[in-house]
Coordinates of C-alpha atoms in Angstrom, one line a residue:
Chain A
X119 CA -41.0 -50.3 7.2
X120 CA -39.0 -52.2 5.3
X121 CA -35.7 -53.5 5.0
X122 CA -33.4 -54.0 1.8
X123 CA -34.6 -58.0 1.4
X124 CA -38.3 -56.8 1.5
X125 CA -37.4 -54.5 -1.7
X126 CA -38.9 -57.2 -3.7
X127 CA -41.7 -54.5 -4.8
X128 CA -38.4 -53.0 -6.7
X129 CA -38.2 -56.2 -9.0
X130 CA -41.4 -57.0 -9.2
X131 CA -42.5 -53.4 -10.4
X132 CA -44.9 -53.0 -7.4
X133 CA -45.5 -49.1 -6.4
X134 CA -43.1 -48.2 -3.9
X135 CA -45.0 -47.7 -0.4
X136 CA -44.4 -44.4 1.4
X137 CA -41.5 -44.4 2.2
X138 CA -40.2 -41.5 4.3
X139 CA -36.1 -42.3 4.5
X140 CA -34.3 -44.3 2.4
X141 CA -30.6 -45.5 2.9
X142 CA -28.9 -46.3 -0.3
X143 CA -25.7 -48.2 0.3
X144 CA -24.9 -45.9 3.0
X145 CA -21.2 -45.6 5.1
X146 CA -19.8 -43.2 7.4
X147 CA -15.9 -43.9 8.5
X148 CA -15.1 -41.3 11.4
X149 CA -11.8 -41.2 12.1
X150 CA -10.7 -44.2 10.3
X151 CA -13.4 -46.2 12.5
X152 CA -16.2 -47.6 10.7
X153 CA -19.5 -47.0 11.9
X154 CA -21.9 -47.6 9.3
X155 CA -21.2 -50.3 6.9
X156 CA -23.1 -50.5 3.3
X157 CA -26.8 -49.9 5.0
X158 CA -30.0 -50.7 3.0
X159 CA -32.9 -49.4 4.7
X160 CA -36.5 -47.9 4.0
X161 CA -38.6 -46.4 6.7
X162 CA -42.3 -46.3 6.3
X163 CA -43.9 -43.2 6.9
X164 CA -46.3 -42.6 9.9
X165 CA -46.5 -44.8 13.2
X166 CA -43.3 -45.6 15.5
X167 CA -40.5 -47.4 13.5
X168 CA -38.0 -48.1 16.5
X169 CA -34.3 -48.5 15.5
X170 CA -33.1 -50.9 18.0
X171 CA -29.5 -52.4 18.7
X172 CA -26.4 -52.4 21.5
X173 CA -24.4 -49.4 22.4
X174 CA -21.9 -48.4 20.1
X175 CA -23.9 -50.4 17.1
X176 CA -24.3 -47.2 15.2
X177 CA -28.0 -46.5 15.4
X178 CA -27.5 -43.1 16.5
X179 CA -25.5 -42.0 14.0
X180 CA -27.9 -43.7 11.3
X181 CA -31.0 -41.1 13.3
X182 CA -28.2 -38.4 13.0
X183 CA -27.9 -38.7 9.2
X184 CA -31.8 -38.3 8.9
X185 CA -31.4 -34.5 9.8
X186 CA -28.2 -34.2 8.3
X187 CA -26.1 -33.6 11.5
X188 CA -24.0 -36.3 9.7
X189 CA -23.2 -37.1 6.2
X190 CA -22.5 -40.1 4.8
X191 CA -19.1 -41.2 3.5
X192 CA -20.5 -42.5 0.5
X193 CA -24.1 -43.5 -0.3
X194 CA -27.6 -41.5 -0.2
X195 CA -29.9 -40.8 2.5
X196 CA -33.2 -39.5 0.5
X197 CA -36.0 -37.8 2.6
X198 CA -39.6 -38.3 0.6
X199 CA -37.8 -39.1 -2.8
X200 CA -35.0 -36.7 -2.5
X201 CA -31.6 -36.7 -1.9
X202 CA -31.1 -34.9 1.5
X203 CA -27.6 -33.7 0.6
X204 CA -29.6 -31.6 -1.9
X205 CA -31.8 -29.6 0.4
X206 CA -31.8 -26.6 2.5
X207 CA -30.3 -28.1 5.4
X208 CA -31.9 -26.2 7.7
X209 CA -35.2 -26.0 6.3
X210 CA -35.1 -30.0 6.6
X211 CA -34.2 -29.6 9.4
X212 CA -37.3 -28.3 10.4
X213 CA -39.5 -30.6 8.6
X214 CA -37.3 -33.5 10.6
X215 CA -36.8 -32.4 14.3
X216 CA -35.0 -34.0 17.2
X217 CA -34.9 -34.8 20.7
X218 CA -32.0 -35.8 22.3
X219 CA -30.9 -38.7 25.0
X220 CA -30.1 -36.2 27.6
X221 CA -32.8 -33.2 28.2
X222 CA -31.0 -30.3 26.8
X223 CA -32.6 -26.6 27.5
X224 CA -30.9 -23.4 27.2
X225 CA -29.9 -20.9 29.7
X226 CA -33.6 -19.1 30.4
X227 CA -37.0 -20.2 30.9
X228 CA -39.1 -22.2 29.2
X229 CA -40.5 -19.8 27.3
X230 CA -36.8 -18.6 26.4
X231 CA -36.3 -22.2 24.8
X232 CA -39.8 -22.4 23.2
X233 CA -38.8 -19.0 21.8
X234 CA -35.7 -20.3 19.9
X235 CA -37.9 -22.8 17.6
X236 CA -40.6 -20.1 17.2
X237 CA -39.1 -16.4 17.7
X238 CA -42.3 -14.3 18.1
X239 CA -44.6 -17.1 19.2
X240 CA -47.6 -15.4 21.5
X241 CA -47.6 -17.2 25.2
X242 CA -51.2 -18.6 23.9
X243 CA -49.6 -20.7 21.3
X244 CA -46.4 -21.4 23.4
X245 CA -49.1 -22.7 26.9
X246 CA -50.6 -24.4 23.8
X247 CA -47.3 -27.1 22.6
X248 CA -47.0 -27.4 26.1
X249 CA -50.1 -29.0 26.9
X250 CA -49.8 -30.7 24.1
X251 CA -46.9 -32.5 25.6
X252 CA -48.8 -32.6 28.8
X253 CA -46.8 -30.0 30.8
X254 CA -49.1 -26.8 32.4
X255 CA -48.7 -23.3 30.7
X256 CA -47.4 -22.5 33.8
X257 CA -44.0 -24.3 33.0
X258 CA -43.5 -21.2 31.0
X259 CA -42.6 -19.1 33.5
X260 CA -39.8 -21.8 34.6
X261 CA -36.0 -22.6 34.0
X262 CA -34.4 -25.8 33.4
X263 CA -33.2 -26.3 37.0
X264 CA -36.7 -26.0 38.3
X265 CA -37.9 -29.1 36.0
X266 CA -37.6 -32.5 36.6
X267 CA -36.1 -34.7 34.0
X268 CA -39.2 -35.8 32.6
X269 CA -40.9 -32.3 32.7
X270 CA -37.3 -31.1 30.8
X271 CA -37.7 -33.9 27.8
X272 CA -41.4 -32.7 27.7
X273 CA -39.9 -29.2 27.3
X274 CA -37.9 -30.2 24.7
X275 CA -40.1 -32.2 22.4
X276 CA -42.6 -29.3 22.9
X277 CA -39.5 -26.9 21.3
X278 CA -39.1 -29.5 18.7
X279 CA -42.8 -29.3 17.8
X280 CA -42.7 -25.6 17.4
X281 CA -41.2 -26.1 14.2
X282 CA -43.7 -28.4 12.9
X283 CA -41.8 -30.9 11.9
X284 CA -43.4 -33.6 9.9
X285 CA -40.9 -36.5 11.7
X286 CA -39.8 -36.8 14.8
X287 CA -36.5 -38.4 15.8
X288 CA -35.9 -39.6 19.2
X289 CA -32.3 -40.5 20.4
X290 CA -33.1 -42.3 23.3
X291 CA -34.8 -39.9 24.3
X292 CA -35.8 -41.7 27.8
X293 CA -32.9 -43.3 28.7
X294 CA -32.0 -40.8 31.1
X295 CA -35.2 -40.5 32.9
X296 CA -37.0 -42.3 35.5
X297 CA -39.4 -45.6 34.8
X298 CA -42.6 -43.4 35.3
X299 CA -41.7 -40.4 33.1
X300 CA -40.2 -42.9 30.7
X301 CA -43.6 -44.2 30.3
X302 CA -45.2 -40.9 30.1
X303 CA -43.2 -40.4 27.5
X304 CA -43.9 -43.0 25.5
X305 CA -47.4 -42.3 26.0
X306 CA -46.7 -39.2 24.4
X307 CA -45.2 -40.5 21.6
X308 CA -48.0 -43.0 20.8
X309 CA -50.2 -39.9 20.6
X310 CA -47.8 -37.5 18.6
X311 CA -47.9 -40.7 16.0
X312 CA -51.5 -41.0 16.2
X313 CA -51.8 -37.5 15.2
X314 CA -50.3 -38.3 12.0
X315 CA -46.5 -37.5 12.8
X316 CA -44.0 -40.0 11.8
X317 CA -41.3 -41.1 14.9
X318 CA -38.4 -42.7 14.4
X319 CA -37.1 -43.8 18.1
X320 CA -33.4 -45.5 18.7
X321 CA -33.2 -47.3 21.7
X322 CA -31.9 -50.1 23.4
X323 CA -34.5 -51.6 25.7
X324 CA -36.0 -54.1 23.9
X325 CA -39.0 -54.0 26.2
X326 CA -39.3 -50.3 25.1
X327 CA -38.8 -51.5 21.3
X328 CA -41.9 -53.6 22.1
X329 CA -44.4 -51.5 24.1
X330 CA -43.5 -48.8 21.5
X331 CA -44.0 -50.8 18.6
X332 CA -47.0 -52.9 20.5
X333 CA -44.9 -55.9 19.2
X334 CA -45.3 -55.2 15.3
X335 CA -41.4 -56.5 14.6
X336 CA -42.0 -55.4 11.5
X337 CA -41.4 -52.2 13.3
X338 CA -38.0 -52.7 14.7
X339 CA -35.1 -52.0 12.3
X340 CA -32.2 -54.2 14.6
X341 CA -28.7 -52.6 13.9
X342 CA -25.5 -54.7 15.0
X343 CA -21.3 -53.2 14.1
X344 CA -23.0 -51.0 11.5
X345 CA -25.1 -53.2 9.5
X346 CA -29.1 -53.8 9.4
X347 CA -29.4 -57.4 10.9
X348 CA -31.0 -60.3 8.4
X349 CA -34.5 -61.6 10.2
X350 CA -32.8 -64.0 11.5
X351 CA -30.0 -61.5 14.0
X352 CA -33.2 -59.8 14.4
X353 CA -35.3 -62.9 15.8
X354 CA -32.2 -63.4 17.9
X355 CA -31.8 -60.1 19.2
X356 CA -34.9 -58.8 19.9
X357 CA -35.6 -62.6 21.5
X358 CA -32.5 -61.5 23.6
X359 CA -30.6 -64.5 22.6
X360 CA -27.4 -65.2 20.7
X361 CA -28.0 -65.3 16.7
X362 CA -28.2 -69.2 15.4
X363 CA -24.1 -69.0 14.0
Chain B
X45 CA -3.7 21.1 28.7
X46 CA -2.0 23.5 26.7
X47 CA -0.2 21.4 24.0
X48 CA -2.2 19.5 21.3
X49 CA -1.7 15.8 21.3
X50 CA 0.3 15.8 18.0
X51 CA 2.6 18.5 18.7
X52 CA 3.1 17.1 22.7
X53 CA 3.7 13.5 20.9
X54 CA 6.5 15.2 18.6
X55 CA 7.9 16.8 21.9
X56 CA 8.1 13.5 24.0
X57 CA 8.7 11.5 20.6
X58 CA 12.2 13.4 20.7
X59 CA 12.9 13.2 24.1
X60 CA 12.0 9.1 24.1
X61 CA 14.2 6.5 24.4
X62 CA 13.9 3.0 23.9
X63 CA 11.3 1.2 26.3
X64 CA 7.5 0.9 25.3
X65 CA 7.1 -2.5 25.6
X66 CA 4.1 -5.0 25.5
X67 CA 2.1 -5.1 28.7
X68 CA 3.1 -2.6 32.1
X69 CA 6.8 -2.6 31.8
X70 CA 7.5 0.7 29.4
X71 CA 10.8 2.2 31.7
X72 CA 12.2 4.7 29.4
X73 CA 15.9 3.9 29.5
X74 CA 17.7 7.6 28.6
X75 CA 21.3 6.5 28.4
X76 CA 21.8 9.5 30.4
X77 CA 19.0 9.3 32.2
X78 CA 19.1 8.8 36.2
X79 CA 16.5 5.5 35.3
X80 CA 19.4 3.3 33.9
X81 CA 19.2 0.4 36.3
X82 CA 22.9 -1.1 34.7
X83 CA 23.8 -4.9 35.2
X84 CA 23.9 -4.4 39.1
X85 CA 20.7 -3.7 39.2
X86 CA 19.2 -6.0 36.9
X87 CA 20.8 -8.9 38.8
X88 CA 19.5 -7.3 42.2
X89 CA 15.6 -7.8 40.3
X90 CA 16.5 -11.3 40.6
X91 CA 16.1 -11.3 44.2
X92 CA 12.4 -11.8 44.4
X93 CA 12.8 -14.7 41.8
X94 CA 14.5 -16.3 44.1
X95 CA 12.4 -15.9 46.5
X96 CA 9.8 -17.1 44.1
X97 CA 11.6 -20.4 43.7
X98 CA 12.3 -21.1 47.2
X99 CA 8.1 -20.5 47.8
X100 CA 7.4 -22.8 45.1
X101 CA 10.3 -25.8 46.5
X102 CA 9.2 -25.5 49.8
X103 CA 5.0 -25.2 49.4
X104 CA 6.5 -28.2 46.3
X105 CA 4.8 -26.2 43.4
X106 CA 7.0 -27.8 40.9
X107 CA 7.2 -23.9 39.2
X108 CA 11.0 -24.2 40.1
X109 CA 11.9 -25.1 36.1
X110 CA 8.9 -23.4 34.3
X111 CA 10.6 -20.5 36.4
X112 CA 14.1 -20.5 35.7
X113 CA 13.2 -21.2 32.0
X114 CA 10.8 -18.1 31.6
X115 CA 13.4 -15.7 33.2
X116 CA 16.4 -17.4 31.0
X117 CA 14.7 -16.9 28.3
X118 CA 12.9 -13.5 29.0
X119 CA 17.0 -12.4 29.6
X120 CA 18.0 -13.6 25.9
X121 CA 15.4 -12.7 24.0
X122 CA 15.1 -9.0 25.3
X123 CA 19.1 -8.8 25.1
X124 CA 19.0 -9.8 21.8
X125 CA 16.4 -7.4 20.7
X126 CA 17.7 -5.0 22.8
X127 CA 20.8 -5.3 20.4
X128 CA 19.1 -5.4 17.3
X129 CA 16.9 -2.4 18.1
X130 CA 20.1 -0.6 18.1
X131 CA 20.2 -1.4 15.2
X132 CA 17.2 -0.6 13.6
X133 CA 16.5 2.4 15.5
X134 CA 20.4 4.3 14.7
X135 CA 19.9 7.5 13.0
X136 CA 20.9 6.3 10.0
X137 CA 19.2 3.3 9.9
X138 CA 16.1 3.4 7.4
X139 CA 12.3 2.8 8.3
X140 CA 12.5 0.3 6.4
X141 CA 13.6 -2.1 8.8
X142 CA 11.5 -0.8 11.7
X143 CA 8.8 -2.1 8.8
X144 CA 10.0 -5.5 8.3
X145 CA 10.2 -5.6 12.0
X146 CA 6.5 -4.7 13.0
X147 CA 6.0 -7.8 9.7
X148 CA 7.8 -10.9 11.5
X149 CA 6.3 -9.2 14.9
X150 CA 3.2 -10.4 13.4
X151 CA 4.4 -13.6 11.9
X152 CA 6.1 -14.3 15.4
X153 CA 2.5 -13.3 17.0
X154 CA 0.6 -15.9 14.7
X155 CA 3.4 -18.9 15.8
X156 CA 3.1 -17.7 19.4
X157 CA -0.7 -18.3 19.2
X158 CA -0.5 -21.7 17.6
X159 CA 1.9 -22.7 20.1
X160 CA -0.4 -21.6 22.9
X161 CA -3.2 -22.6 21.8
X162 CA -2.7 -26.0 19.8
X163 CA -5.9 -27.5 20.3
X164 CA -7.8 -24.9 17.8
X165 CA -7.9 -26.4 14.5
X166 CA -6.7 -23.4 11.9
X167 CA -5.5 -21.1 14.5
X168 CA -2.1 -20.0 13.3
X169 CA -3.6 -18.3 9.4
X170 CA -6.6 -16.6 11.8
X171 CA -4.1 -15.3 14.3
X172 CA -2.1 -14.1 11.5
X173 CA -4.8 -12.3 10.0
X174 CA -5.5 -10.8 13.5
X175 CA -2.5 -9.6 14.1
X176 CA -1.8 -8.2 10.8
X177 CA -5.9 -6.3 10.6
X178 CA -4.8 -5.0 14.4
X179 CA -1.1 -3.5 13.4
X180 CA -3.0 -2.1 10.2
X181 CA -5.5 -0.3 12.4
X182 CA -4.1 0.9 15.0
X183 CA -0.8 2.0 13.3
X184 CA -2.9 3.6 10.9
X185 CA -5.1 5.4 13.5
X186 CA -1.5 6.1 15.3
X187 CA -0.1 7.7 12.0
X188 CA -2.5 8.5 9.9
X189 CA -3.9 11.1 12.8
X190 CA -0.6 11.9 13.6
X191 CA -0.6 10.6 17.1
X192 CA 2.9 10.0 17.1
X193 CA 5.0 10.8 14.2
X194 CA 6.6 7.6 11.8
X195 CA 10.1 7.0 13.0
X196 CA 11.8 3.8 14.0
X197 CA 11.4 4.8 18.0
X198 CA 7.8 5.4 17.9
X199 CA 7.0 2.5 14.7
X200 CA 8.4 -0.8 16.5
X201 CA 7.7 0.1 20.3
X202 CA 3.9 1.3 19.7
X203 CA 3.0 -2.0 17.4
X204 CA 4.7 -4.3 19.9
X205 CA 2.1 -3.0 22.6
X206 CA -0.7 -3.5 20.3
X207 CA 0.3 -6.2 18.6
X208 CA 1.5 -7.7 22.1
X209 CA -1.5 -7.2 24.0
X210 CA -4.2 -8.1 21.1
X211 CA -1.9 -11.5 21.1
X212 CA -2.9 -12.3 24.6
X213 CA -6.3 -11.8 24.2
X214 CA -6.8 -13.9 20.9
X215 CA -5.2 -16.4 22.9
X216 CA -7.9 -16.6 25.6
X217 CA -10.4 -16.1 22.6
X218 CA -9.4 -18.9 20.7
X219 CA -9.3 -20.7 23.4
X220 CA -12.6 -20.0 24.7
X221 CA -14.7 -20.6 21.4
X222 CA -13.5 -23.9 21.0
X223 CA -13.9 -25.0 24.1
X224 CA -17.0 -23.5 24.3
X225 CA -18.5 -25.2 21.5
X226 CA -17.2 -28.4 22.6
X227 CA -18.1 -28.6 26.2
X228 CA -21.2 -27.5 24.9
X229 CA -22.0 -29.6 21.6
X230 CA -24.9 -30.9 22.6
X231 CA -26.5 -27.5 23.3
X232 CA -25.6 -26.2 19.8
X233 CA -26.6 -29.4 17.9
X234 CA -29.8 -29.3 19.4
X235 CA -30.0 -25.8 18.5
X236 CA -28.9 -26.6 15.1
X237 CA -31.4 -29.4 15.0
X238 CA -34.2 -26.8 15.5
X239 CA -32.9 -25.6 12.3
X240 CA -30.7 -23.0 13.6
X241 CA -28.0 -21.8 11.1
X242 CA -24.4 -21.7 12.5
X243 CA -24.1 -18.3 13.5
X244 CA -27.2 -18.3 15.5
X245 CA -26.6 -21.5 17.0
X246 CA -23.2 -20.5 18.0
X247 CA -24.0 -16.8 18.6
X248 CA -24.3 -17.3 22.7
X249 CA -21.2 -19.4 22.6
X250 CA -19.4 -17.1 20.7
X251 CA -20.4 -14.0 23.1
X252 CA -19.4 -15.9 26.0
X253 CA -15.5 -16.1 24.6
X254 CA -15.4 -12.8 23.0
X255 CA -16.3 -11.4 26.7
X256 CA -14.2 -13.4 28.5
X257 CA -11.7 -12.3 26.3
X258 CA -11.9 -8.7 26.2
X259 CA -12.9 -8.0 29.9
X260 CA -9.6 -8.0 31.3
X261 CA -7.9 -5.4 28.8
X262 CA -12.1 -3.6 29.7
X263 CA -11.1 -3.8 33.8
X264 CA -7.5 -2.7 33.4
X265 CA -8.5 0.1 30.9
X266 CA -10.9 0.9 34.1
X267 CA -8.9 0.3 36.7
X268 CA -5.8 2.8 35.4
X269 CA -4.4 5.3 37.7
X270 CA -7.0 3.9 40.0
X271 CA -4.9 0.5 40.9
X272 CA -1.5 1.1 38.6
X273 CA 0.6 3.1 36.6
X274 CA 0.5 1.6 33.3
X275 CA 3.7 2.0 32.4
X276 CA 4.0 3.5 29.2
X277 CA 3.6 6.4 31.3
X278 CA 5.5 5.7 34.4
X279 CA 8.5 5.4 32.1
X280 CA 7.8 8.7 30.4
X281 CA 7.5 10.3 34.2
X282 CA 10.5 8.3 35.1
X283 CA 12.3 10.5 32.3
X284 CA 11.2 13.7 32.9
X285 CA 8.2 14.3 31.1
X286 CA 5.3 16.2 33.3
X287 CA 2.6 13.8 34.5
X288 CA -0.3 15.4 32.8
X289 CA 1.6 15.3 29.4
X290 CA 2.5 11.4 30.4
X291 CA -1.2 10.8 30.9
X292 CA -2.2 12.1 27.6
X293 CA 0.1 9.6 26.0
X294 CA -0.9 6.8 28.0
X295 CA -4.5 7.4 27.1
X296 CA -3.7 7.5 24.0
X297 CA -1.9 4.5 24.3
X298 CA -4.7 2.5 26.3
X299 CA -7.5 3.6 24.2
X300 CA -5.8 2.1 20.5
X301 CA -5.0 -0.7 23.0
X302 CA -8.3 -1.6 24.0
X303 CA -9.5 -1.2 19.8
X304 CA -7.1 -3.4 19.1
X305 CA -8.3 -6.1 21.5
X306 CA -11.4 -5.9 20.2
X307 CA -10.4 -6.3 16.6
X308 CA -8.4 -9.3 17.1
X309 CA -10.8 -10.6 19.4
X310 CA -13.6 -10.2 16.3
X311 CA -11.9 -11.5 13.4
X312 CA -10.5 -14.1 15.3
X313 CA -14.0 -15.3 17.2
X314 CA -15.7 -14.8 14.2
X315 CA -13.5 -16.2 11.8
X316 CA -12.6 -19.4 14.2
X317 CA -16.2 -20.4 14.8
X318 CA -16.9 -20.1 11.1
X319 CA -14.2 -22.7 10.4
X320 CA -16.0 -25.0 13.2
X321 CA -19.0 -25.6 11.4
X322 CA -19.5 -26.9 8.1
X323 CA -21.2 -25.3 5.0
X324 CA -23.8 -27.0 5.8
X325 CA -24.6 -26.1 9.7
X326 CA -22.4 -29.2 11.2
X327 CA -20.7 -28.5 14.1
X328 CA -16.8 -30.1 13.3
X329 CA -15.4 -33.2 15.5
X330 CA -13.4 -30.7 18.7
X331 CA -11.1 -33.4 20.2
X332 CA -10.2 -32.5 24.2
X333 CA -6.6 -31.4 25.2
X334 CA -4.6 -33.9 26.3

């Protein structure tokens, strides 16, 4: 991962690494409210690159404009090279799923929600994503009162994997779940990564940020009132001290 | 039943007076007719209004002015129409203005919606176009089958009641999508994030308000004669007319009813969520009611 001072591969005609997302002088004004201001930013792809910052600091929204549920005011998000504005949105979609901070299955079982990423998936394939996530086939058979939060986020990022996506956004994902089935999420995510998928994960634990990242800072894009921090707010914030004025 | 619908229609179309209203209240007011209540009689219907407002001071409702308003203004508005409906529907009076009638009907409709509904973003141009596709229908249907025949008696009263009732019901569906899809955003953007267009992310949201919708105008269609006298026909008995030939009106009358909720129900459900998402599969910014 890199951010827009370590762009020095730009001027010095060095081959761009793989870069996955790249914000070009991105804003988004909601309402009259900024909450992204000029952003810089190139994700690496593969591994865990955790987007870190305080509530309200607008690192949602930046996850949010990787699958195009927002747009940018002005500015480019590119996915792999190309401008996401120009593709399908809903094939990118796809290719760049999502989990969200609070568990969110639909009315039905499990199989019922499996089925809305995959229509027509055989119960073979669908027992299949789930023990990928580490949940028993039998979850299938279940509705989303009869889960536990952490069984319910498992659910979820088993629907998100139906769709193969090739990234993996996590909007603090764990934030509303219990210290044991945070971990086992994390866990999870460590070996969704390994397998070659690349996650992006907002958050603001900073312990999180650095179990997930197993303290690569390199790792952590910091975002503060809309803007990627300098190394400097970063060393300050993920040190969980005030920045040096 | 001996008669066939058309001819029976011509029959009680001649013997009708003024009176089909919107909802239940059709009383058929002959000027000769035995059913002429006079000023008496509309000032003894007060009575249970008043006991209305004494339940609501004393239990301290605080329906007393809501109350008061609705009736004041339920008085003037239907005394004014009932004055310009003399106009309209004298002898000599062309169809033309019974048409320019059923028009700001439909204009006054679409402003009635907006008002009720202000939180829906674009409601007033759907409603409009509701309004208008349902009075097209089901006046078409009405005429073009030679239900009734097209005079200024059976033009004005029969597009108030569908025009009236598919109103309420757009209302409620209007209503219902938007709030649905904003009580429930997260649900559809993370059905959208699975890469769910907008109509099949909003499809169970949309079914939900188009039911709720249309299942009252569904029970009351079922529950006629059963629980009331609708009273298209309870005005038509109150002026004579045989009960069985009543009932073949009022069937008539329920079944273009219950069409026309469901058209206004569809364009406007369909045509509101449409406007909620984007080109591009977002879901708009819903802000609550205040």
């Amino acid at each position: 991962m890199s951010r827009r001072k370590t762009w020095k591969w730009q001027a010095a005609g060095v081959p761009e690494p793989s870069t996955c997302f790249r914000f070009e002088d991105v804003s988004l004004v909601v309402d009259g409210a900024g909450i992204l201001d000029h952003v810089d930013l190139a994700i690496e792809t593969g591994g865990i690159t955790v987007i870190a910052g305080p509530s309200g600091s607008g690192k949602s929204t930046l996850l949010r404009l990787c699958n195009r549920l927002e747009v940018p005011t002005s500015g480019t998000v590119r996915y792999l090279g190309h401008d996401i504005a120009g593709l399908d949105p809903l094939d990118h979609r796809r290719r760049v799923g999502m989990v969200f901070q609070q568990p969110t299955l639909f009315a039905g079982t499990v199989r019922d929600n499996l089925l809305v990423a995959a229509p027509g998936t055989g119960d073979d394939d669908l027992g299949a994503v789930l023990q990928r996530v580490s949940l028993d086939p039998e979850f299938l058979d279940r509705t989303g009162d009869d889960l536990s939060g952490g069984e319910a986020q498992r659910a979820c990022i088993g629907r998100a994997l139906l769709t193969e996506p090739e990234v993996l956004l996590m909007d603090e994902a764990t934030s509303a779940l219990d210290p044991d089935a945070r971990r086992a999420i994390e866990g999870l995510a460590g070996d969704l990564a390994a397998e070659g998928l690349t996650l992006l994960w907002v958050t603001h634990d900073l312990e999180q940020a650095q179990r997930l990242t197993e303290g690569q800072t390199d790792r952590v894009v910091v975002i503060l009132d809309g803007r990627i921090a300098d190394d400097d707010a970063t060393a300050a914030f993920l040190s969980d001290r005030p920045p040096e004025p | 039943m001996s008669l066939s619908l058309p001819v029976l229609s011509h029959q009680l179309s001649a013997g009708l007076s003024v009176g089909l209203s919107g909802r239940a209240s059709g009383l058929v007011l002959g000027s000769e007719s035995s059913s002429s209540i006079g000023w008496y009689g509309l000032a003894a219907s007060l009575v249970l209004v008043v006991v209305a407002l004494a339940v609501s001071w004393r239990l301290q409702l605080g329906l007393e002015r809501s109350m008061l308003w609705s009736c004041a203004r339920a008085g003037v508005q239907l005394l004014v129409t009932g004055w310009a409906l003399t106009l309209v529907l004298h002898p000599d009076a062309s169809i033309v203005w019974s048409w320019l009638w059923v028009i700001a009907m439909v204009f006054v409709a679409g402003l009635t919606v907006r008002n009720r509904a202000p939180e829906v973003p674009g409601i007033f141009p759907l409603a409009l176009a509701a309004t208008a596709v349902v009075g097209a229908i089901s006046l078409g249907v009405i005429f073009g089958f030679h239900i009734f025949p097209v005079e200024a008696r059976t033009v004005i009263p029969l597009a108030g009641m569908m025009i009236g009732n598919s109103m309420t019901s757009v209302v409620v569906a209007a209503r219902r999508v938007t709030g649905e899809l904003r009580d429930k955003r997260l649900e559809v953007e993370a059905r959208l994030a699975l890469g769910l267009s907008w109509q099949e992310a909003s499809r169970p949201y949309l079914r939900e308000a188009m039911r709720t919708a249309m299942i009252p105008q569904i029970e009351s269609t079922k529950a006629v004669g059963l629980v009331f006298l609708p009273g298209a026909m309870t005005g038509l008995i109150l002026a004579g007319v045989s009960p069985v030939d009543a009932v073949q009106v009022q069937l008539a009358i329920m079944y273009l009813i219950l069409g026309s909720v469901a058209c206004s129900v569809t364009v406007v459900g369909v045509g509101l969520t449409r406007r909620l998402f984007t080109p591009d599969s977002r879901l708009v910014r819903l802000t609550r009611p205040a």
